[in-house]
Amino acid sequence: MTADTAREIWDALSKRASGTAAGPSIGLVVQGGGMRGVYSLGVLAALEEMGFGSSFDHVAGSSSGAHNGAHFITGQARYGVETYTDYLSNRNFIDLMRARKQVDMDYLIDYFVRQVRPFHMPALIRASTVLHIALTDVQDATTHYVTTRTPGIDLWETFRATAAMPILYNQFVRVGDRLYLDGSLSDCLPLQRVVDCGCRYIVVVLTKPLSFRSKRISAPLRALAWLATRHYSKALKQALFDEDRKFNNTISALEGNNRLIATESTKMLVIAPNVGANLVTCITTDAKRLRQCALQARVDAWRAFGQSPPPKDNPFRTDGV
């Protein structure tokens, strides 16, 4: 991930934004992770600010990464950041004292993004950019992808399913004729998906530092979670509790800039937070911390391209889109 690569990707995105050339296919991969998604959406808001909102052919994500990708494609990235910081940082959405649905995806999907802060679903379906949403099959823990081109699929239910966090939401969601859970369990970072789509240039947005690796959950924590996961299949429990080798291999490949996951002609730019730099967790509800994380993401995005962010007092403030 050299300065030359960043400049080459910047130029490719700029040409797309200006409409002067189609050029090679460009992909965007967005990591989620509950409220950690405020970082990835902060990066996407910066890409929106750069004028690159319509410059990508394919966007792929799971969990909140898929939600964030949808907001970016519809030009609602800044609007979405404000949603994280000002509207979801409360007990209506996250309440660990609730007996059920500590992270209430039903509140988010059925009420919030349809009535309080409307999401432009028709714009997502019409967009030239294709969104790829990862889902985890509850029977065998394999990954299934739904796109904005998949016929006969309820996208609202797809968004509910991809972010249906185990234990914290802990309900299976029917999409089509199958039941699914959080897409991050089987494909936390769907990079291979955009590689397989033939993207030559790829921007990868992480919500954890490049040094992070998934680890096996300890025996005491597994025991504590037994009651909540007693109805899970063996494969689903393994995906939840064991080390995510697929994710670790992908991150190692990105960190080492090797060719384990792409061809030699593929150029990638990774935007990720630094260790300890305004990081949040999947259940953070501190509005100030969330806002600081998003602001850091904006700075990181501009710097990844060798640029300085333009000074703005409230870069995420909007009047809606």
PDB file of C-alpha atoms in Angstrom:
ATOM      1  CA  MET A   1       0.000   0.000   0.000  1.00  0.00           C
ATOM      2  CA  THR A   2       2.394   2.601  -1.304  1.00  0.00           C
ATOM      3  CA  ALA A   3       1.889   6.270  -2.031  1.00  0.00           C
ATOM      4  CA  ASP A   4       1.930   5.416  -5.733  1.00  0.00           C
ATOM      5  CA  THR A   5      -0.963   2.980  -5.244  1.00  0.00           C
ATOM      6  CA  ALA A   6      -2.968   5.571  -3.309  1.00  0.00           C
ATOM      7  CA  ARG A   7      -2.355   8.134  -6.054  1.00  0.00           C
ATOM      8  CA  GLU A   8      -3.334   5.671  -8.777  1.00  0.00           C
ATOM      9  CA  ILE A   9      -6.595   4.793  -7.019  1.00  0.00           C
ATOM     10  CA  TRP A  10      -7.304   8.473  -6.342  1.00  0.00           C
ATOM     11  CA  ASP A  11      -6.842   9.230 -10.048  1.00  0.00           C
ATOM     12  CA  ALA A  12      -9.120   6.327 -11.051  1.00  0.00           C
ATOM     13  CA  LEU A  13     -11.844   7.506  -8.666  1.00  0.00           C
ATOM     14  CA  SER A  14     -11.453  11.110  -9.799  1.00  0.00           C
ATOM     15  CA  LYS A  15     -11.867  10.135 -13.448  1.00  0.00           C
ATOM     16  CA  ARG A  16     -15.021   8.239 -12.583  1.00  0.00           C
ATOM     17  CA  ALA A  17     -16.327  11.211 -10.595  1.00  0.00           C
ATOM     18  CA  SER A  18     -15.710  13.585 -13.495  1.00  0.00           C
ATOM     19  CA  GLY A  19     -17.363  11.227 -15.962  1.00  0.00           C
ATOM     20  CA  THR A  20     -14.408  11.451 -18.344  1.00  0.00           C
ATOM     21  CA  ALA A  21     -13.557   7.742 -18.383  1.00  0.00           C
ATOM     22  CA  ALA A  22     -15.026   4.427 -17.318  1.00  0.00           C
ATOM     23  CA  GLY A  23     -11.703   2.678 -16.764  1.00  0.00           C
ATOM     24  CA  PRO A  24     -11.123  -0.531 -14.787  1.00  0.00           C
ATOM     25  CA  SER A  25     -13.716  -1.789 -12.322  1.00  0.00           C
ATOM     26  CA  ILE A  26     -13.442  -0.303  -8.810  1.00  0.00           C
ATOM     27  CA  GLY A  27     -14.571  -2.008  -5.611  1.00  0.00           C
ATOM     28  CA  LEU A  28     -15.159  -0.974  -2.014  1.00  0.00           C
ATOM     29  CA  VAL A  29     -15.166  -3.340   0.984  1.00  0.00           C
ATOM     30  CA  VAL A  30     -16.653  -2.129   4.257  1.00  0.00           C
ATOM     31  CA  GLN A  31     -16.159  -3.802   7.624  1.00  0.00           C
ATOM     32  CA  GLY A  32     -18.905  -3.473  10.205  1.00  0.00           C
ATOM     33  CA  GLY A  33     -19.143  -4.552  13.822  1.00  0.00           C
ATOM     34  CA  GLY A  34     -22.157  -2.912  15.426  1.00  0.00           C
ATOM     35  CA  MET A  35     -21.394   0.600  16.626  1.00  0.00           C
ATOM     36  CA  ARG A  36     -17.789   0.232  15.394  1.00  0.00           C
ATOM     37  CA  GLY A  37     -19.416   0.916  12.054  1.00  0.00           C
ATOM     38  CA  VAL A  38     -19.306   4.601  12.921  1.00  0.00           C
ATOM     39  CA  TYR A  39     -15.639   4.467  11.906  1.00  0.00           C
ATOM     40  CA  SER A  40     -16.233   2.860   8.508  1.00  0.00           C
ATOM     41  CA  LEU A  41     -19.146   5.202   7.812  1.00  0.00           C
ATOM     42  CA  GLY A  42     -16.935   8.147   8.790  1.00  0.00           C
ATOM     43  CA  VAL A  43     -14.512   6.995   6.100  1.00  0.00           C
ATOM     44  CA  LEU A  44     -17.342   6.625   3.584  1.00  0.00           C
ATOM     45  CA  ALA A  45     -18.574  10.112   4.469  1.00  0.00           C
ATOM     46  CA  ALA A  46     -15.085  11.372   3.633  1.00  0.00           C
ATOM     47  CA  LEU A  47     -15.195   9.534   0.280  1.00  0.00           C
ATOM     48  CA  GLU A  48     -18.566  11.191  -0.278  1.00  0.00           C
ATOM     49  CA  GLU A  49     -16.980  14.527   0.610  1.00  0.00           C
ATOM     50  CA  MET A  50     -14.227  13.831  -1.958  1.00  0.00           C
ATOM     51  CA  GLY A  51     -16.889  13.439  -4.632  1.00  0.00           C
ATOM     52  CA  PHE A  52     -16.496   9.668  -5.045  1.00  0.00           C
ATOM     53  CA  GLY A  53     -20.030   8.639  -4.120  1.00  0.00           C
ATOM     54  CA  SER A  54     -20.775   7.233  -7.588  1.00  0.00           C
ATOM     55  CA  SER A  55     -17.257   6.107  -8.493  1.00  0.00           C
ATOM     56  CA  PHE A  56     -17.462   2.468  -7.375  1.00  0.00           C
ATOM     57  CA  ASP A  57     -18.846  -0.456  -9.362  1.00  0.00           C
ATOM     58  CA  HIS A  58     -19.187  -2.845  -6.423  1.00  0.00           C
ATOM     59  CA  VAL A  59     -19.554  -2.329  -2.667  1.00  0.00           C
ATOM     60  CA  ALA A  60     -19.470  -5.318  -0.305  1.00  0.00           C
ATOM     61  CA  GLY A  61     -20.092  -5.553   3.420  1.00  0.00           C
ATOM     62  CA  SER A  62     -21.612  -7.532   6.238  1.00  0.00           C
ATOM     63  CA  SER A  63     -23.444  -6.434   9.371  1.00  0.00           C
ATOM     64  CA  SER A  64     -23.236  -2.646   9.835  1.00  0.00           C
ATOM     65  CA  GLY A  65     -20.717  -2.597   6.986  1.00  0.00           C
ATOM     66  CA  ALA A  66     -23.522  -3.509   4.582  1.00  0.00           C
ATOM     67  CA  HIS A  67     -25.783  -0.845   6.102  1.00  0.00           C
ATOM     68  CA  ASN A  68     -23.010   1.715   5.751  1.00  0.00           C
ATOM     69  CA  GLY A  69     -22.343   0.716   2.156  1.00  0.00           C
ATOM     70  CA  ALA A  70     -26.018   1.266   1.376  1.00  0.00           C
ATOM     71  CA  HIS A  71     -25.924   4.744   2.911  1.00  0.00           C
ATOM     72  CA  PHE A  72     -22.842   5.564   0.857  1.00  0.00           C
ATOM     73  CA  ILE A  73     -24.361   4.388  -2.421  1.00  0.00           C
ATOM     74  CA  THR A  74     -27.464   6.530  -1.843  1.00  0.00           C
ATOM     75  CA  GLY A  75     -25.470   9.640  -0.901  1.00  0.00           C
ATOM     76  CA  GLN A  76     -26.471   9.355   2.766  1.00  0.00           C
ATOM     77  CA  ALA A  77     -23.100   8.642   4.378  1.00  0.00           C
ATOM     78  CA  ARG A  78     -22.825  11.902   6.337  1.00  0.00           C
ATOM     79  CA  TYR A  79     -26.488  11.566   7.232  1.00  0.00           C
ATOM     80  CA  GLY A  80     -25.742   8.057   8.510  1.00  0.00           C
ATOM     81  CA  VAL A  81     -22.832   9.188  10.688  1.00  0.00           C
ATOM     82  CA  GLU A  82     -25.152  11.651  12.367  1.00  0.00           C
ATOM     83  CA  THR A  83     -27.567   8.769  12.931  1.00  0.00           C
ATOM     84  CA  TYR A  84     -24.907   6.807  14.828  1.00  0.00           C
ATOM     85  CA  THR A  85     -23.770   9.711  16.965  1.00  0.00           C
ATOM     86  CA  ASP A  86     -27.048  11.481  17.701  1.00  0.00           C
ATOM     87  CA  TYR A  87     -29.818   8.905  17.362  1.00  0.00           C
ATOM     88  CA  LEU A  88     -28.582   5.347  18.017  1.00  0.00           C
ATOM     89  CA  SER A  89     -26.491   6.196  21.075  1.00  0.00           C
ATOM     90  CA  ASN A  90     -29.394   5.509  23.442  1.00  0.00           C
ATOM     91  CA  ARG A  91     -31.335   2.722  25.145  1.00  0.00           C
ATOM     92  CA  ASN A  92     -33.959   2.483  22.437  1.00  0.00           C
ATOM     93  CA  PHE A  93     -31.393   0.712  20.298  1.00  0.00           C
ATOM     94  CA  ILE A  94     -28.850  -0.686  22.774  1.00  0.00           C
ATOM     95  CA  ASP A  95     -29.789  -1.659  26.319  1.00  0.00           C
ATOM     96  CA  LEU A  96     -27.777  -4.444  27.933  1.00  0.00           C
ATOM     97  CA  MET A  97     -30.294  -4.633  30.788  1.00  0.00           C
ATOM     98  CA  ARG A  98     -33.094  -5.781  28.496  1.00  0.00           C
ATOM     99  CA  ALA A  99     -33.963  -9.444  28.782  1.00  0.00           C
ATOM    100  CA  ARG A 100     -34.232  -9.787  25.002  1.00  0.00           C
ATOM    101  CA  LYS A 101     -32.803  -7.962  22.008  1.00  0.00           C
ATOM    102  CA  GLN A 102     -30.141  -5.972  23.833  1.00  0.00           C
ATOM    103  CA  VAL A 103     -29.279  -4.637  20.382  1.00  0.00           C
ATOM    104  CA  ASP A 104     -32.714  -4.179  18.868  1.00  0.00           C
ATOM    105  CA  MET A 105     -32.522  -4.631  15.099  1.00  0.00           C
ATOM    106  CA  ASP A 106     -36.316  -4.570  14.891  1.00  0.00           C
ATOM    107  CA  TYR A 107     -36.350  -1.045  16.301  1.00  0.00           C
ATOM    108  CA  LEU A 108     -33.687  -0.044  13.764  1.00  0.00           C
ATOM    109  CA  ILE A 109     -35.275  -1.643  10.689  1.00  0.00           C
ATOM    110  CA  ASP A 110     -39.018  -1.428  11.347  1.00  0.00           C
ATOM    111  CA  TYR A 111     -39.161   1.979  12.964  1.00  0.00           C
ATOM    112  CA  PHE A 112     -36.011   4.042  12.837  1.00  0.00           C
ATOM    113  CA  VAL A 113     -34.784   3.844   9.217  1.00  0.00           C
ATOM    114  CA  ARG A 114     -38.318   3.838   7.846  1.00  0.00           C
ATOM    115  CA  GLN A 115     -39.832   6.652   9.886  1.00  0.00           C
ATOM    116  CA  VAL A 116     -37.399   8.640  12.028  1.00  0.00           C
ATOM    117  CA  ARG A 117     -34.384   8.837   9.713  1.00  0.00           C
ATOM    118  CA  PRO A 118     -35.668   7.516   6.384  1.00  0.00           C
ATOM    119  CA  PHE A 119     -33.307   5.501   4.211  1.00  0.00           C
ATOM    120  CA  HIS A 120     -33.660   5.861   0.427  1.00  0.00           C
ATOM    121  CA  MET A 121     -34.295   2.256  -0.578  1.00  0.00           C
ATOM    122  CA  PRO A 122     -35.536   3.153  -4.099  1.00  0.00           C
ATOM    123  CA  ALA A 123     -32.291   5.067  -4.734  1.00  0.00           C
ATOM    124  CA  LEU A 124     -30.275   2.026  -3.645  1.00  0.00           C
ATOM    125  CA  ILE A 125     -32.119  -0.242  -6.064  1.00  0.00           C
ATOM    126  CA  ARG A 126     -31.752   2.233  -8.956  1.00  0.00           C
ATOM    127  CA  ALA A 127     -28.051   2.938  -8.354  1.00  0.00           C
ATOM    128  CA  SER A 128     -25.468   1.799 -10.883  1.00  0.00           C
ATOM    129  CA  THR A 129     -23.279   0.597  -8.004  1.00  0.00           C
ATOM    130  CA  VAL A 130     -24.073  -2.957  -6.910  1.00  0.00           C
ATOM    131  CA  LEU A 131     -24.217  -3.649  -3.179  1.00  0.00           C
ATOM    132  CA  HIS A 132     -23.215  -7.152  -2.033  1.00  0.00           C
ATOM    133  CA  ILE A 133     -24.592  -8.119   1.402  1.00  0.00           C
ATOM    134  CA  ALA A 134     -23.126 -11.100   3.268  1.00  0.00           C
ATOM    135  CA  LEU A 135     -25.430 -13.369   5.301  1.00  0.00           C
ATOM    136  CA  THR A 136     -24.608 -16.416   7.445  1.00  0.00           C
ATOM    137  CA  ASP A 137     -26.740 -19.515   6.951  1.00  0.00           C
ATOM    138  CA  VAL A 138     -27.856 -20.752  10.377  1.00  0.00           C
ATOM    139  CA  GLN A 139     -27.653 -24.428   9.464  1.00  0.00           C
ATOM    140  CA  ASP A 140     -24.134 -24.749   8.084  1.00  0.00           C
ATOM    141  CA  ALA A 141     -22.637 -21.280   8.774  1.00  0.00           C
ATOM    142  CA  THR A 142     -21.799 -20.775   5.105  1.00  0.00           C
ATOM    143  CA  THR A 143     -21.892 -17.355   3.485  1.00  0.00           C
ATOM    144  CA  HIS A 144     -24.731 -16.368   1.200  1.00  0.00           C
ATOM    145  CA  TYR A 145     -24.674 -13.103  -0.725  1.00  0.00           C
ATOM    146  CA  VAL A 146     -27.670 -10.997  -1.642  1.00  0.00           C
ATOM    147  CA  THR A 147     -27.157  -8.066  -3.984  1.00  0.00           C
ATOM    148  CA  THR A 148     -29.286  -5.128  -5.036  1.00  0.00           C
ATOM    149  CA  ARG A 149     -29.760  -7.047  -8.296  1.00  0.00           C
ATOM    150  CA  THR A 150     -31.068 -10.257  -6.658  1.00  0.00           C
ATOM    151  CA  PRO A 151     -34.686 -10.741  -7.815  1.00  0.00           C
ATOM    152  CA  GLY A 152     -37.547 -11.454  -5.429  1.00  0.00           C
ATOM    153  CA  ILE A 153     -35.674 -10.584  -2.223  1.00  0.00           C
ATOM    154  CA  ASP A 154     -36.880  -8.281   0.544  1.00  0.00           C
ATOM    155  CA  LEU A 155     -33.891  -5.994   1.104  1.00  0.00           C
ATOM    156  CA  TRP A 156     -35.254  -4.760   4.436  1.00  0.00           C
ATOM    157  CA  GLU A 157     -35.128  -8.317   5.761  1.00  0.00           C
ATOM    158  CA  THR A 158     -31.686  -8.755   4.232  1.00  0.00           C
ATOM    159  CA  PHE A 159     -30.411  -5.745   6.181  1.00  0.00           C
ATOM    160  CA  ARG A 160     -32.031  -7.097   9.340  1.00  0.00           C
ATOM    161  CA  ALA A 161     -30.395 -10.487   8.801  1.00  0.00           C
ATOM    162  CA  THR A 162     -26.867  -9.309   8.036  1.00  0.00           C
ATOM    163  CA  ALA A 163     -26.769  -7.343  11.304  1.00  0.00           C
ATOM    164  CA  ALA A 164     -28.650  -9.880  13.469  1.00  0.00           C
ATOM    165  CA  MET A 165     -25.928 -10.079  16.106  1.00  0.00           C
ATOM    166  CA  PRO A 166     -25.668 -13.407  17.942  1.00  0.00           C
ATOM    167  CA  ILE A 167     -26.598 -13.285  21.646  1.00  0.00           C
ATOM    168  CA  LEU A 168     -27.247  -9.514  21.581  1.00  0.00           C
ATOM    169  CA  TYR A 169     -30.125  -9.783  19.094  1.00  0.00           C
ATOM    170  CA  ASN A 170     -30.126 -13.557  18.841  1.00  0.00           C
ATOM    171  CA  GLN A 171     -32.949 -14.113  16.400  1.00  0.00           C
ATOM    172  CA  PHE A 172     -32.760 -15.859  13.063  1.00  0.00           C
ATOM    173  CA  VAL A 173     -34.112 -13.898  10.103  1.00  0.00           C
ATOM    174  CA  ARG A 174     -35.803 -15.394   7.076  1.00  0.00           C
ATOM    175  CA  VAL A 175     -34.626 -14.126   3.702  1.00  0.00           C
ATOM    176  CA  GLY A 176     -36.186 -16.016   0.828  1.00  0.00           C
ATOM    177  CA  ASP A 177     -36.527 -19.642   1.903  1.00  0.00           C
ATOM    178  CA  ARG A 178     -33.579 -19.743   4.352  1.00  0.00           C
ATOM    179  CA  LEU A 179     -32.805 -18.491   7.862  1.00  0.00           C
ATOM    180  CA  TYR A 180     -29.782 -16.284   8.400  1.00  0.00           C
ATOM    181  CA  LEU A 181     -27.783 -14.537  11.107  1.00  0.00           C
ATOM    182  CA  ASP A 182     -25.086 -11.852  11.248  1.00  0.00           C
ATOM    183  CA  GLY A 183     -23.056 -11.894   8.026  1.00  0.00           C
ATOM    184  CA  SER A 184     -19.873 -11.173   9.945  1.00  0.00           C
ATOM    185  CA  LEU A 185     -19.882 -14.694  11.379  1.00  0.00           C
ATOM    186  CA  SER A 186     -19.033 -16.214   8.009  1.00  0.00           C
ATOM    187  CA  ASP A 187     -17.510 -13.290   6.093  1.00  0.00           C
ATOM    188  CA  CYS A 188     -16.438 -10.436   8.312  1.00  0.00           C
ATOM    189  CA  LEU A 189     -14.571  -8.763   5.457  1.00  0.00           C
ATOM    190  CA  PRO A 190     -15.956  -9.788   2.035  1.00  0.00           C
ATOM    191  CA  LEU A 191     -12.875  -8.776   0.093  1.00  0.00           C
ATOM    192  CA  GLN A 192     -12.808 -11.901  -2.036  1.00  0.00           C
ATOM    193  CA  ARG A 193     -16.307 -11.047  -3.220  1.00  0.00           C
ATOM    194  CA  VAL A 194     -15.185  -7.852  -4.986  1.00  0.00           C
ATOM    195  CA  VAL A 195     -12.006  -9.545  -6.221  1.00  0.00           C
ATOM    196  CA  ASP A 196     -14.206 -12.183  -7.853  1.00  0.00           C
ATOM    197  CA  CYS A 197     -16.240  -9.367  -9.452  1.00  0.00           C
ATOM    198  CA  GLY A 198     -13.097  -8.397 -11.368  1.00  0.00           C
ATOM    199  CA  CYS A 199     -12.305  -5.156  -9.562  1.00  0.00           C
ATOM    200  CA  ARG A 200      -8.817  -3.927 -10.390  1.00  0.00           C
ATOM    201  CA  TYR A 201      -8.830  -1.142  -7.806  1.00  0.00           C
ATOM    202  CA  ILE A 202     -10.182  -1.842  -4.314  1.00  0.00           C
ATOM    203  CA  VAL A 203     -10.560   0.371  -1.250  1.00  0.00           C
ATOM    204  CA  VAL A 204     -10.829  -1.619   1.985  1.00  0.00           C
ATOM    205  CA  VAL A 205     -12.256   0.076   5.083  1.00  0.00           C
ATOM    206  CA  LEU A 206     -11.628  -1.602   8.443  1.00  0.00           C
ATOM    207  CA  THR A 207     -13.080  -0.796  11.854  1.00  0.00           C
ATOM    208  CA  LYS A 208     -10.207  -2.386  13.756  1.00  0.00           C
ATOM    209  CA  PRO A 209      -6.454  -1.861  13.360  1.00  0.00           C
ATOM    210  CA  LEU A 210      -4.586  -3.951  10.790  1.00  0.00           C
ATOM    211  CA  SER A 211      -2.774  -5.614  13.669  1.00  0.00           C
ATOM    212  CA  PHE A 212      -6.019  -7.132  15.045  1.00  0.00           C
ATOM    213  CA  ARG A 213      -6.538 -10.879  14.727  1.00  0.00           C
ATOM    214  CA  SER A 214      -9.561 -12.973  15.684  1.00  0.00           C
ATOM    215  CA  LYS A 215      -9.004 -15.357  18.614  1.00  0.00           C
ATOM    216  CA  ARG A 216     -10.844 -18.335  20.020  1.00  0.00           C
ATOM    217  CA  ILE A 217     -13.269 -17.330  22.776  1.00  0.00           C
ATOM    218  CA  SER A 218     -12.267 -18.622  26.203  1.00  0.00           C
ATOM    219  CA  ALA A 219     -13.982 -21.612  27.790  1.00  0.00           C
ATOM    220  CA  PRO A 220     -15.611 -19.550  30.605  1.00  0.00           C
ATOM    221  CA  LEU A 221     -17.194 -17.164  28.093  1.00  0.00           C
ATOM    222  CA  ARG A 222     -18.370 -20.080  25.979  1.00  0.00           C
ATOM    223  CA  ALA A 223     -20.014 -21.552  29.058  1.00  0.00           C
ATOM    224  CA  LEU A 224     -21.731 -18.265  29.878  1.00  0.00           C
ATOM    225  CA  ALA A 225     -23.109 -18.083  26.349  1.00  0.00           C
ATOM    226  CA  TRP A 226     -24.388 -21.656  26.355  1.00  0.00           C
ATOM    227  CA  LEU A 227     -27.992 -20.795  27.228  1.00  0.00           C
ATOM    228  CA  ALA A 228     -28.269 -18.086  24.581  1.00  0.00           C
ATOM    229  CA  THR A 229     -26.801 -20.320  21.869  1.00  0.00           C
ATOM    230  CA  ARG A 230     -28.287 -23.699  22.774  1.00  0.00           C
ATOM    231  CA  HIS A 231     -30.459 -23.611  19.637  1.00  0.00           C
ATOM    232  CA  TYR A 232     -27.483 -22.922  17.329  1.00  0.00           C
ATOM    233  CA  SER A 233     -26.207 -25.583  14.969  1.00  0.00           C
ATOM    234  CA  LYS A 234     -22.739 -27.010  15.616  1.00  0.00           C
ATOM    235  CA  ALA A 235     -21.379 -25.152  12.594  1.00  0.00           C
ATOM    236  CA  LEU A 236     -22.875 -21.859  13.780  1.00  0.00           C
ATOM    237  CA  LYS A 237     -21.384 -22.256  17.258  1.00  0.00           C
ATOM    238  CA  GLN A 238     -18.010 -22.973  15.723  1.00  0.00           C
ATOM    239  CA  ALA A 239     -18.245 -19.824  13.602  1.00  0.00           C
ATOM    240  CA  LEU A 240     -19.142 -17.788  16.691  1.00  0.00           C
ATOM    241  CA  PHE A 241     -16.667 -19.150  19.219  1.00  0.00           C
ATOM    242  CA  ASP A 242     -13.632 -20.280  17.234  1.00  0.00           C
ATOM    243  CA  GLU A 243     -10.895 -18.251  15.630  1.00  0.00           C
ATOM    244  CA  ASP A 244     -11.991 -16.759  12.306  1.00  0.00           C
ATOM    245  CA  ARG A 245      -9.166 -18.089  10.156  1.00  0.00           C
ATOM    246  CA  LYS A 246     -10.620 -16.708   6.947  1.00  0.00           C
ATOM    247  CA  PHE A 247     -10.635 -13.197   8.397  1.00  0.00           C
ATOM    248  CA  ASN A 248      -7.159 -13.557   9.887  1.00  0.00           C
ATOM    249  CA  ASN A 249      -5.730 -14.776   6.586  1.00  0.00           C
ATOM    250  CA  THR A 250      -7.344 -11.872   4.748  1.00  0.00           C
ATOM    251  CA  ILE A 251      -5.973  -9.301   7.194  1.00  0.00           C
ATOM    252  CA  SER A 252      -2.518 -10.874   7.103  1.00  0.00           C
ATOM    253  CA  ALA A 253      -2.607 -10.669   3.325  1.00  0.00           C
ATOM    254  CA  LEU A 254      -3.595  -7.001   3.466  1.00  0.00           C
ATOM    255  CA  GLU A 255      -0.967  -6.173   6.064  1.00  0.00           C
ATOM    256  CA  GLY A 256       1.753  -7.944   4.102  1.00  0.00           C
ATOM    257  CA  ASN A 257       0.498  -6.604   0.765  1.00  0.00           C
ATOM    258  CA  ASN A 258       0.881 -10.078  -0.744  1.00  0.00           C
ATOM    259  CA  ARG A 259      -1.120 -11.760  -3.504  1.00  0.00           C
ATOM    260  CA  LEU A 260      -2.960 -14.434  -1.552  1.00  0.00           C
ATOM    261  CA  ILE A 261      -6.310 -12.852  -2.263  1.00  0.00           C
ATOM    262  CA  ALA A 262      -5.922 -11.100  -5.598  1.00  0.00           C
ATOM    263  CA  THR A 263      -4.078 -11.070  -8.879  1.00  0.00           C
ATOM    264  CA  GLU A 264      -0.899  -9.127  -9.423  1.00  0.00           C
ATOM    265  CA  SER A 265      -2.759  -6.426 -11.335  1.00  0.00           C
ATOM    266  CA  THR A 266      -5.112  -5.681  -8.420  1.00  0.00           C
ATOM    267  CA  LYS A 267      -4.305  -2.521  -6.460  1.00  0.00           C
ATOM    268  CA  MET A 268      -5.658  -2.078  -2.928  1.00  0.00           C
ATOM    269  CA  LEU A 269      -5.804   0.786  -0.477  1.00  0.00           C
ATOM    270  CA  VAL A 270      -6.567  -0.026   3.160  1.00  0.00           C
ATOM    271  CA  ILE A 271      -8.004   2.591   5.505  1.00  0.00           C
ATOM    272  CA  ALA A 272      -7.953   1.491   9.144  1.00  0.00           C
ATOM    273  CA  PRO A 273      -7.806   3.026  12.622  1.00  0.00           C
ATOM    274  CA  ASN A 274      -4.586   3.048  14.600  1.00  0.00           C
ATOM    275  CA  VAL A 275      -4.342   1.155  17.862  1.00  0.00           C
ATOM    276  CA  GLY A 276      -5.951   3.178  20.649  1.00  0.00           C
ATOM    277  CA  ALA A 277      -6.932   6.082  18.384  1.00  0.00           C
ATOM    278  CA  ASN A 278     -10.524   6.953  19.377  1.00  0.00           C
ATOM    279  CA  LEU A 279     -11.677   3.357  19.002  1.00  0.00           C
ATOM    280  CA  VAL A 280     -15.161   2.261  20.039  1.00  0.00           C
ATOM    281  CA  THR A 281     -16.777  -1.139  20.653  1.00  0.00           C
ATOM    282  CA  CYS A 282     -19.758  -2.813  19.012  1.00  0.00           C
ATOM    283  CA  ILE A 283     -22.020  -1.571  21.840  1.00  0.00           C
ATOM    284  CA  THR A 284     -20.608   1.916  22.558  1.00  0.00           C
ATOM    285  CA  THR A 285     -23.371   4.432  23.261  1.00  0.00           C
ATOM    286  CA  ASP A 286     -21.241   7.396  24.325  1.00  0.00           C
ATOM    287  CA  ALA A 287     -22.166  10.012  21.716  1.00  0.00           C
ATOM    288  CA  LYS A 288     -18.969  12.004  22.250  1.00  0.00           C
ATOM    289  CA  ARG A 289     -16.741   8.952  21.723  1.00  0.00           C
ATOM    290  CA  LEU A 290     -18.688   7.944  18.637  1.00  0.00           C
ATOM    291  CA  ARG A 291     -18.309  11.427  17.187  1.00  0.00           C
ATOM    292  CA  GLN A 292     -14.571  11.460  17.917  1.00  0.00           C
ATOM    293  CA  CYS A 293     -14.225   8.087  16.211  1.00  0.00           C
ATOM    294  CA  ALA A 294     -16.031   9.354  13.106  1.00  0.00           C
ATOM    295  CA  LEU A 295     -13.898  12.498  13.021  1.00  0.00           C
ATOM    296  CA  GLN A 296     -10.748  10.384  13.259  1.00  0.00           C
ATOM    297  CA  ALA A 297     -12.039   8.241  10.400  1.00  0.00           C
ATOM    298  CA  ARG A 298     -12.474  11.329   8.224  1.00  0.00           C
ATOM    299  CA  VAL A 299      -8.883  12.375   8.869  1.00  0.00           C
ATOM    300  CA  ASP A 300      -7.609   8.845   8.236  1.00  0.00           C
ATOM    301  CA  ALA A 301      -9.461   8.645   4.914  1.00  0.00           C
ATOM    302  CA  TRP A 302      -8.025  11.876   3.556  1.00  0.00           C
ATOM    303  CA  ARG A 303      -4.529  11.011   4.758  1.00  0.00           C
ATOM    304  CA  ALA A 304      -4.712   7.566   3.156  1.00  0.00           C
ATOM    305  CA  PHE A 305      -4.823   9.371  -0.176  1.00  0.00           C
ATOM    306  CA  GLY A 306      -1.998  11.716   0.823  1.00  0.00           C
ATOM    307  CA  GLN A 307      -4.409  14.610   1.304  1.00  0.00           C
ATOM    308  CA  SER A 308      -5.329  16.918   4.170  1.00  0.00           C
ATOM    309  CA  PRO A 309      -9.021  17.113   5.115  1.00  0.00           C
ATOM    310  CA  PRO A 310     -10.577  20.500   4.397  1.00  0.00           C
ATOM    311  CA  PRO A 311     -11.357  22.394   7.603  1.00  0.00           C
ATOM    312  CA  LYS A 312     -15.000  22.117   8.658  1.00  0.00           C
ATOM    313  CA  ASP A 313     -16.602  22.800  12.015  1.00  0.00           C
ATOM    314  CA  ASN A 314     -19.313  20.145  11.621  1.00  0.00           C
ATOM    315  CA  PRO A 315     -18.336  17.843   8.738  1.00  0.00           C
ATOM    316  CA  PHE A 316     -21.145  15.372   9.435  1.00  0.00           C
ATOM    317  CA  ARG A 317     -23.953  17.823  10.052  1.00  0.00           C
ATOM    318  CA  THR A 318     -26.732  17.515   7.487  1.00  0.00           C
ATOM    319  CA  ASP A 319     -30.311  18.573   6.941  1.00  0.00           C
ATOM    320  CA  GLY A 320     -31.192  15.120   5.638  1.00  0.00           C
ATOM    321  CA  VAL A 321     -30.829  13.826   2.093  1.00  0.00           C
TER     322      VAL A 321
END
